[in-house]
Short mmCIF file of C-alpha atoms and ligand atoms in Angstrom, two decimals:
data_model
loop_
_atom_site.label_atom_id
_atom_site.label_comp_id
_atom_site.label_asym_id
_atom_site.label_seq_id
_atom_site.Cartn_x
_atom_site.Cartn_y
_atom_site.Cartn_z
CA UNK A 1 33.61 133.65 -77.97
CA UNK A 2 30.48 131.88 -76.75
CA UNK A 3 27.96 133.90 -74.74
CA UNK A 4 24.34 133.66 -73.66
CA UNK A 5 22.64 136.74 -75.12
CA UNK A 6 19.19 138.32 -75.19
CA UNK A 7 17.67 141.22 -77.09
CA UNK A 8 14.36 141.67 -75.29
CA UNK A 9 12.96 141.23 -71.80
CA UNK A 10 11.04 138.01 -71.29
CA UNK A 11 11.14 134.40 -70.04
CA UNK A 12 14.30 132.23 -70.23
CA UNK A 13 13.31 131.30 -73.83
CA UNK A 14 14.50 134.74 -75.05
CA UNK A 15 18.08 133.71 -74.19
CA UNK A 16 20.28 131.99 -76.78
CA UNK A 17 23.83 130.74 -76.95
CA UNK A 18 25.68 132.73 -79.63
CA UNK A 19 29.13 133.53 -81.00
CA UNK A 20 29.94 137.16 -80.24
CA UNK A 21 33.06 139.35 -80.30
CA UNK A 22 35.30 139.11 -77.30
CA UNK A 23 35.08 142.43 -75.36
CA UNK A 24 38.15 144.68 -75.13
CA UNK A 25 39.11 146.28 -71.82
CA UNK A 26 39.36 150.07 -71.85
CA UNK A 27 40.31 152.53 -69.07
CA UNK A 28 40.06 150.80 -65.68
CA UNK A 29 38.57 147.60 -67.07
CA UNK A 30 39.95 144.10 -66.68
CA UNK A 31 39.22 141.36 -69.23
CA UNK A 32 38.49 138.16 -67.33
CA UNK A 33 38.44 134.66 -68.80
CA UNK A 34 35.35 133.46 -66.93
CA UNK A 35 35.72 130.10 -65.18
CA UNK A 36 32.54 130.26 -63.10
CA UNK A 37 29.62 132.67 -62.75
CA UNK A 38 26.75 132.43 -60.30
CA UNK A 39 23.10 133.25 -60.88
CA UNK A 40 21.43 135.96 -58.82
CA UNK A 41 17.90 137.25 -58.45
CA UNK A 42 19.23 140.42 -60.10
CA UNK A 43 19.87 138.33 -63.27
CA UNK A 44 16.32 136.99 -63.16
CA UNK A 45 14.99 140.52 -62.72
CA UNK A 46 17.24 141.79 -65.55
CA UNK A 47 15.96 139.01 -67.81
CA UNK A 48 12.29 139.70 -67.11
CA UNK A 49 12.61 143.48 -66.89
CA UNK A 50 10.68 143.28 -63.62
CA UNK A 51 10.47 144.92 -61.07
CA UNK A 52 10.66 148.23 -62.91
CA UNK A 53 14.08 149.07 -61.42
CA UNK A 54 15.48 146.20 -63.51
CA UNK A 55 14.91 148.43 -66.57
CA UNK A 56 17.24 151.17 -65.39
CA UNK A 57 19.72 149.82 -67.93
CA UNK A 58 17.26 150.06 -70.86
CA UNK A 59 13.59 150.98 -70.64
CA UNK A 60 12.25 149.09 -73.68
CA UNK A 61 15.13 146.74 -74.43
CA UNK A 62 18.08 145.60 -72.34
CA UNK A 63 21.19 147.64 -73.10
CA UNK A 64 23.51 144.94 -71.77
CA UNK A 65 22.94 141.92 -74.04
CA UNK A 66 24.74 139.54 -71.69
CA UNK A 67 23.65 139.04 -68.08
CA UNK A 68 25.78 137.55 -65.28
CA UNK A 69 27.33 139.61 -62.47
CA UNK A 70 29.12 137.30 -60.05
CA UNK A 71 32.15 136.01 -61.85
CA UNK A 72 35.41 134.27 -61.06
CA UNK A 73 38.22 133.65 -63.51
CA UNK A 74 41.66 134.49 -64.78
CA UNK A 75 42.80 137.94 -65.95
CA UNK A 76 43.41 137.84 -69.70
CA UNK A 77 44.22 141.51 -70.35
CA UNK A 78 43.95 144.88 -68.60
CA UNK A 79 43.02 148.43 -69.65
CA UNK A 80 45.63 151.23 -69.50
CA UNK A 81 44.47 152.59 -66.11
CA UNK A 82 44.50 149.25 -64.27
CA UNK A 83 47.10 149.09 -61.50
CA UNK A 84 46.11 146.17 -59.23
CA UNK A 85 45.91 143.27 -61.67
CA UNK A 86 47.90 141.72 -64.48
CA UNK A 87 47.31 138.83 -66.88
CA UNK A 88 47.26 135.47 -65.15
CA UNK A 89 45.85 136.73 -61.81
CA UNK A 90 42.90 134.78 -60.47
CA UNK A 91 40.08 137.15 -59.55
CA UNK A 92 36.45 137.25 -58.48
CA UNK A 93 33.83 139.94 -57.90
CA UNK A 94 30.36 141.38 -58.38
CA UNK A 95 30.28 142.92 -61.86
CA UNK A 96 26.73 144.27 -61.52
CA UNK A 97 27.72 147.56 -63.22
CA UNK A 98 28.87 145.94 -66.51
CA UNK A 99 27.52 142.37 -66.24
CA UNK A 100 28.48 140.09 -69.16
CA UNK A 101 29.46 137.08 -67.03
CA UNK A 102 27.39 134.48 -68.95
CA UNK A 103 30.20 134.32 -71.51
CA UNK A 104 33.71 132.97 -71.97
CA UNK A 105 35.19 136.45 -71.41
CA UNK A 106 33.86 139.54 -69.63
CA UNK A 107 35.12 143.03 -68.85
CA UNK A 108 34.85 144.20 -65.23
CA UNK A 109 35.87 147.45 -63.55
CA UNK A 110 39.06 147.00 -61.56
CA UNK A 111 37.34 148.18 -58.37
CA UNK A 112 34.76 145.38 -58.64
CA UNK A 113 37.40 142.66 -58.40
CA UNK A 114 39.51 141.04 -55.69
CA UNK A 115 42.27 138.45 -55.92
CA UNK A 116 40.68 135.01 -55.47
CA UNK A 117 42.08 133.27 -52.38
CA UNK A 118 44.34 130.40 -53.42
CA UNK A 119 42.44 127.74 -51.47
CA UNK A 120 39.07 128.60 -52.96
CA UNK A 121 37.65 127.04 -56.13
CA UNK A 122 36.37 129.24 -58.97
CA UNK A 123 32.88 127.87 -58.34
CA UNK A 124 32.86 128.81 -54.68
CA UNK A 125 34.38 132.20 -55.46
CA UNK A 126 31.66 132.92 -58.03
CA UNK A 127 28.95 132.03 -55.51
CA UNK A 128 30.06 134.67 -53.02
CA UNK A 129 30.19 138.24 -54.31
CA UNK A 130 26.68 139.67 -54.52
CA UNK A 131 24.97 137.39 -52.01
CA UNK A 132 27.83 137.40 -49.51
CA UNK A 133 28.32 141.16 -49.53
CA UNK A 134 24.57 141.90 -49.27
CA UNK A 135 24.49 139.63 -46.21
CA UNK A 136 27.62 141.09 -44.66
CA UNK A 137 26.49 144.69 -45.10
CA UNK A 138 22.97 143.86 -43.93
CA UNK A 139 23.95 141.92 -40.83
CA UNK A 140 27.37 143.19 -39.82
CA UNK A 141 28.29 146.53 -41.28
CA UNK A 142 25.28 148.83 -41.19
CA UNK A 143 24.79 148.72 -37.43
CA UNK A 144 26.22 145.50 -36.07
CA UNK A 145 23.87 142.79 -34.81
CA UNK A 146 24.39 142.06 -31.09
CA UNK A 147 24.18 138.70 -29.34
CA UNK A 148 20.65 138.00 -28.13
CA UNK A 149 18.98 140.34 -30.61
CA UNK A 150 16.08 139.08 -32.68
CA UNK A 151 16.84 139.07 -36.40
CA UNK A 152 14.39 138.15 -39.15
CA UNK A 153 15.66 137.36 -42.65
CA UNK A 154 12.89 137.48 -45.26
CA UNK A 155 13.96 135.36 -48.26
CA UNK A 156 16.25 133.31 -46.01
CA UNK A 157 16.61 130.32 -48.35
CA UNK A 158 17.97 132.24 -51.33
CA UNK A 159 21.47 133.42 -52.18
CA UNK A 160 21.88 136.42 -49.88
CA UNK A 161 19.51 134.96 -47.29
CA UNK A 162 21.55 131.79 -46.84
CA UNK A 163 24.61 133.88 -45.93
CA UNK A 164 22.61 136.34 -43.82
CA UNK A 165 21.10 133.59 -41.63
CA UNK A 166 24.57 132.19 -40.96
CA UNK A 167 26.10 135.60 -40.16
CA UNK A 168 23.26 136.51 -37.81
CA UNK A 169 23.52 133.15 -36.02
CA UNK A 170 27.29 133.64 -35.79
CA UNK A 171 26.69 136.98 -34.05
CA UNK A 172 24.62 135.15 -31.43
CA UNK A 173 21.27 136.52 -32.60
CA UNK A 174 17.98 134.68 -32.33
CA UNK A 175 17.28 134.14 -36.04
CA UNK A 176 13.94 133.73 -37.78
CA UNK A 177 14.09 132.72 -41.45
CA UNK A 178 11.16 133.28 -43.79
CA UNK A 179 10.84 131.50 -47.14
CA UNK A 180 8.68 128.99 -49.01
CA UNK A 181 7.78 125.71 -47.26
CA UNK A 182 10.18 123.65 -49.40
CA UNK A 183 13.19 125.61 -48.13
CA UNK A 184 12.46 125.73 -44.41
CA UNK A 185 14.48 122.64 -43.41
CA UNK A 186 17.38 124.09 -45.38
CA UNK A 187 16.99 127.44 -43.58
CA UNK A 188 17.03 125.62 -40.23
CA UNK A 189 20.20 123.81 -41.25
CA UNK A 190 21.86 127.21 -41.75
CA UNK A 191 21.27 128.10 -38.11
CA UNK A 192 17.80 129.66 -37.99
CA UNK A 193 16.08 129.17 -34.62
CA UNK A 194 12.63 129.64 -36.10
CA UNK A 195 11.22 129.44 -39.60
CA UNK A 196 8.10 130.87 -41.22
CA UNK A 197 6.42 129.79 -44.47
CA UNK A 198 5.64 133.04 -46.26
CA UNK A 199 2.64 131.51 -48.05
CA UNK A 200 0.94 130.69 -44.73
CA UNK A 201 2.03 133.39 -42.31
CA UNK A 202 2.51 137.14 -42.64
CA UNK A 203 5.42 137.79 -40.27
CA UNK A 204 4.31 141.38 -39.73
CA UNK A 205 1.06 140.12 -38.18
CA UNK A 206 2.27 137.49 -35.72
CA UNK A 207 2.82 139.95 -32.86
CA UNK A 208 6.55 139.16 -32.79
CA UNK A 209 8.95 142.13 -32.86
CA UNK A 210 12.49 142.16 -34.24
CA UNK A 211 15.64 144.22 -33.73
CA UNK A 212 16.55 143.78 -37.39
CA UNK A 213 14.55 142.72 -40.42
CA UNK A 214 16.68 142.10 -43.51
CA UNK A 215 14.24 141.93 -46.41
CA UNK A 216 15.33 140.29 -49.65
CA UNK A 217 11.79 140.03 -50.98
CA UNK A 218 9.81 143.06 -49.81
CA UNK A 219 6.18 143.32 -50.83
CA UNK A 220 4.39 144.86 -47.83
CA UNK A 221 3.85 148.42 -46.68
CA UNK A 222 6.45 150.39 -44.75
CA UNK A 223 3.90 150.63 -41.90
CA UNK A 224 3.62 146.84 -41.68
CA UNK A 225 7.38 146.57 -41.36
CA UNK A 226 7.51 149.26 -38.69
CA UNK A 227 4.90 147.32 -36.73
CA UNK A 228 7.23 144.30 -36.64
CA UNK A 229 10.15 146.25 -35.10
CA UNK A 230 11.03 146.69 -31.43
CA UNK A 231 11.73 150.30 -30.33
CA UNK A 232 15.11 151.17 -31.86
CA UNK A 233 14.78 148.32 -34.37
CA UNK A 234 15.84 148.52 -38.03
CA UNK A 235 14.16 147.34 -41.21
CA UNK A 236 16.36 147.10 -44.33
CA UNK A 237 14.82 146.77 -47.82
CA UNK A 238 17.19 144.94 -50.16
CA UNK A 239 14.97 143.84 -53.05
CA UNK A 240 11.28 143.42 -53.83
CA UNK A 241 8.41 145.44 -55.26
CA UNK A 242 8.72 149.00 -56.50
CA UNK A 243 5.71 150.35 -54.54
CA UNK A 244 7.32 149.01 -51.35
CA UNK A 245 10.66 150.53 -52.36
CA UNK A 246 9.07 153.95 -52.95
CA UNK A 247 7.30 153.81 -49.60
CA UNK A 248 10.48 152.82 -47.82
CA UNK A 249 12.40 155.66 -49.52
CA UNK A 250 9.85 158.41 -49.02
CA UNK A 251 7.76 157.37 -46.02
CA UNK A 252 10.38 155.29 -44.18
CA UNK A 253 12.44 158.23 -42.87
CA UNK A 254 9.42 159.88 -41.23
CA UNK A 255 7.59 156.95 -39.64
CA UNK A 256 10.24 155.89 -37.14
CA UNK A 257 8.67 157.99 -34.43
CA UNK A 258 10.07 158.73 -31.00
CA UNK A 259 10.83 155.05 -30.45
CA UNK A 260 13.61 155.41 -33.04
CA UNK A 261 12.55 152.63 -35.38
CA UNK A 262 14.31 152.86 -38.74
CA UNK A 263 12.74 151.78 -42.03
CA UNK A 264 15.37 152.15 -44.77
CA UNK A 265 16.80 150.77 -47.97
CA UNK A 266 20.12 148.95 -47.84
CA UNK A 267 22.12 150.28 -50.79
CA UNK A 268 24.75 147.61 -51.11
CA UNK A 269 28.25 148.87 -51.91
CA UNK A 270 30.15 146.09 -53.66
CA UNK A 271 33.80 146.26 -52.64
CA UNK A 272 36.80 143.92 -52.49
CA UNK A 273 37.33 144.42 -48.73
CA UNK A 274 33.89 143.11 -47.76
CA UNK A 275 34.14 140.40 -50.38
CA UNK A 276 37.42 139.15 -48.94
CA UNK A 277 35.96 139.26 -45.41
CA UNK A 278 33.17 136.88 -46.49
CA UNK A 279 35.65 134.74 -48.42
CA UNK A 280 37.85 134.35 -45.32
CA UNK A 281 34.85 133.30 -43.22
CA UNK A 282 34.10 130.61 -45.81
CA UNK A 283 37.72 129.51 -46.11
CA UNK A 284 38.14 129.01 -42.37
CA UNK A 285 34.84 127.13 -42.20
CA UNK A 286 33.02 129.72 -40.05
CA UNK A 287 30.23 129.91 -42.62
CA UNK A 288 29.58 127.82 -45.70
CA UNK A 289 28.67 128.49 -49.30
CA UNK A 290 25.74 126.39 -50.34
CA UNK A 291 25.87 125.54 -54.04
CA UNK A 292 22.56 123.94 -54.92
CA UNK A 293 23.27 123.11 -58.57
CA UNK A 294 25.92 123.50 -61.28
CA UNK A 295 25.24 124.13 -64.97
CA UNK A 296 27.29 124.44 -68.19
CA UNK A 297 27.13 127.76 -70.08
CA UNK A 298 24.59 126.37 -72.56
CA UNK A 299 22.16 125.76 -69.68
CA UNK A 300 22.03 129.32 -68.32
CA UNK A 301 18.31 129.48 -69.31
CA UNK A 302 17.59 126.37 -67.18
CA UNK A 303 19.55 127.85 -64.28
CA UNK A 304 17.55 131.08 -64.46
CA UNK A 305 14.29 129.15 -64.70
CA UNK A 306 15.22 127.09 -61.63
CA UNK A 307 15.85 130.30 -59.69
CA UNK A 308 12.79 132.11 -61.06
CA UNK A 309 10.47 129.21 -60.25
CA UNK A 310 11.54 129.42 -56.62
CA UNK A 311 13.39 126.11 -56.44
CA UNK A 312 16.97 127.22 -55.74
CA UNK A 313 18.29 126.56 -52.23
CA UNK A 314 21.38 128.72 -51.82
CA UNK A 315 23.38 129.38 -54.99
CA UNK A 316 23.33 128.18 -58.60
CA UNK A 317 26.68 128.24 -60.39
CA UNK A 318 27.51 128.08 -64.10
CA UNK A 319 30.94 126.60 -64.82
CA UNK A 320 33.00 127.09 -67.98
CA UNK A 321 35.79 124.82 -69.12
N1 LIG B 401 19.81 146.85 -52.45
C1 LIG B 401 20.85 146.60 -53.22
O1 LIG B 401 21.81 147.39 -53.29
C2 LIG B 401 20.91 145.30 -53.99
C3 LIG B 401 22.07 144.90 -54.66
C4 LIG B 401 22.07 143.69 -55.34
C5 LIG B 401 20.92 142.89 -55.36
N2 LIG B 401 19.80 143.32 -54.72
C6 LIG B 401 18.55 142.54 -54.67
O2 LIG B 401 18.63 141.55 -53.67
C7 LIG B 401 17.48 140.70 -53.84
C8 LIG B 401 17.70 139.29 -53.30
O3 LIG B 401 18.73 138.66 -53.96
P1 LIG B 401 19.07 137.08 -53.83
O4 LIG B 401 20.10 136.83 -54.88
O5 LIG B 401 19.30 136.67 -52.43
O6 LIG B 401 17.68 136.41 -54.29
P2 LIG B 401 17.23 134.88 -54.30
O7 LIG B 401 18.43 133.97 -54.27
O8 LIG B 401 16.24 134.71 -55.39
O9 LIG B 401 16.50 134.76 -52.90
C9 LIG B 401 15.27 135.37 -52.62
C10 LIG B 401 14.49 134.43 -51.72
O10 LIG B 401 13.28 135.08 -51.33
C11 LIG B 401 12.23 134.12 -51.40
N3 LIG B 401 10.94 134.76 -51.55
C12 LIG B 401 10.19 135.00 -52.67
N4 LIG B 401 9.04 135.61 -52.36
C13 LIG B 401 9.05 135.76 -51.01
C14 LIG B 401 8.13 136.32 -50.10
N5 LIG B 401 6.97 136.87 -50.51
N6 LIG B 401 8.46 136.32 -48.80
C15 LIG B 401 9.62 135.79 -48.36
N7 LIG B 401 10.54 135.24 -49.19
C16 LIG B 401 10.24 135.23 -50.50
C17 LIG B 401 12.62 133.30 -52.62
O11 LIG B 401 11.89 132.10 -52.55
P3 LIG B 401 11.06 131.54 -53.81
O12 LIG B 401 12.02 130.51 -54.27
O13 LIG B 401 9.83 131.00 -53.21
O14 LIG B 401 10.82 132.63 -54.82
C18 LIG B 401 14.10 133.14 -52.42
O15 LIG B 401 14.42 132.03 -51.60
C19 LIG B 401 17.12 140.81 -55.33
O16 LIG B 401 15.85 141.42 -55.42
C20 LIG B 401 18.20 141.74 -55.90
O17 LIG B 401 17.74 142.59 -56.92
C21 LIG B 401 19.78 144.50 -54.04
#
């Protein structure tokens, strides 16, 4: 089968299209014929080996030779322990644990997959899993956002951010979206009431305070984030620098003070229930999936470069015939 592989961390040039063996599903694995796979910041990080947490799956060299987590396709075969799927089923999910989606076939754990809703295209289904579930768990599940609350989404114009802004606006929150200047009109179009250009303004120093900060690109100190919270407010680290992550993990729990501010990491739990919740919201038109660009499998390096250079608005999707 055709796959986009890499043997060392580096720029998109280290990727190449190759013929490799088709994987075989074992245990609870499902072999999926991939019809569409979306590109996430986690793929970019896994390609570069940066931040350092991207090397958890191989310190010096990547253990998984094929990136690509968010896939949608048709079940080709199942392992002996699989009970929920059979060949021919149309599925989608976040395969972050095994990856391998930038290929004609990929193995995914059964628990990572859901049945793709009939009215949804493979492309749209592939755009949802990681970004949609991060947004849902950040905005809705881990302490529900209330109408009138002030919510700031840092990284609002990217994959997860574009869903998070819409979900927060849907909850009736006053939403501030932070991203680069080129994405701010887009962020407004998603429902943000206010926008901030991260290159010009440090949102932790404006004097504004928020009930929830969902941070998809965290690079400041835990103390700066606490400063930007109202009493009882929550800051959630999703992705960003390792020093910030370590501060959030080790200092975060003790700096909340009597005012009950919480500075924490959001550990996203991919699961079919949340995935289908987001899918239903998209299907009934409550929120929308924004697919910025589509690429063939051979252009995965270009797709990753587009994302890495900060030009993607919403999602990038790779489609396979
Ligand atoms: N916590 C968990 O369990 C978990 C699970 C899965 C994924 N993740 C992480 O989630 C993160 C976000 O994913 P994603 O797919 O939404 O990423 P994405 O599509 O790349 O979006 C990130 C957005 O942040 C913007 N940005 C970059 N630097 C910024 C800054 N200094 N201030 C504000 N915004 C900035 C980017 O804009 P530019 O275009 O200007 O760069 C981009 O629009 C990744 O780091 C990923 O590893 C976490």
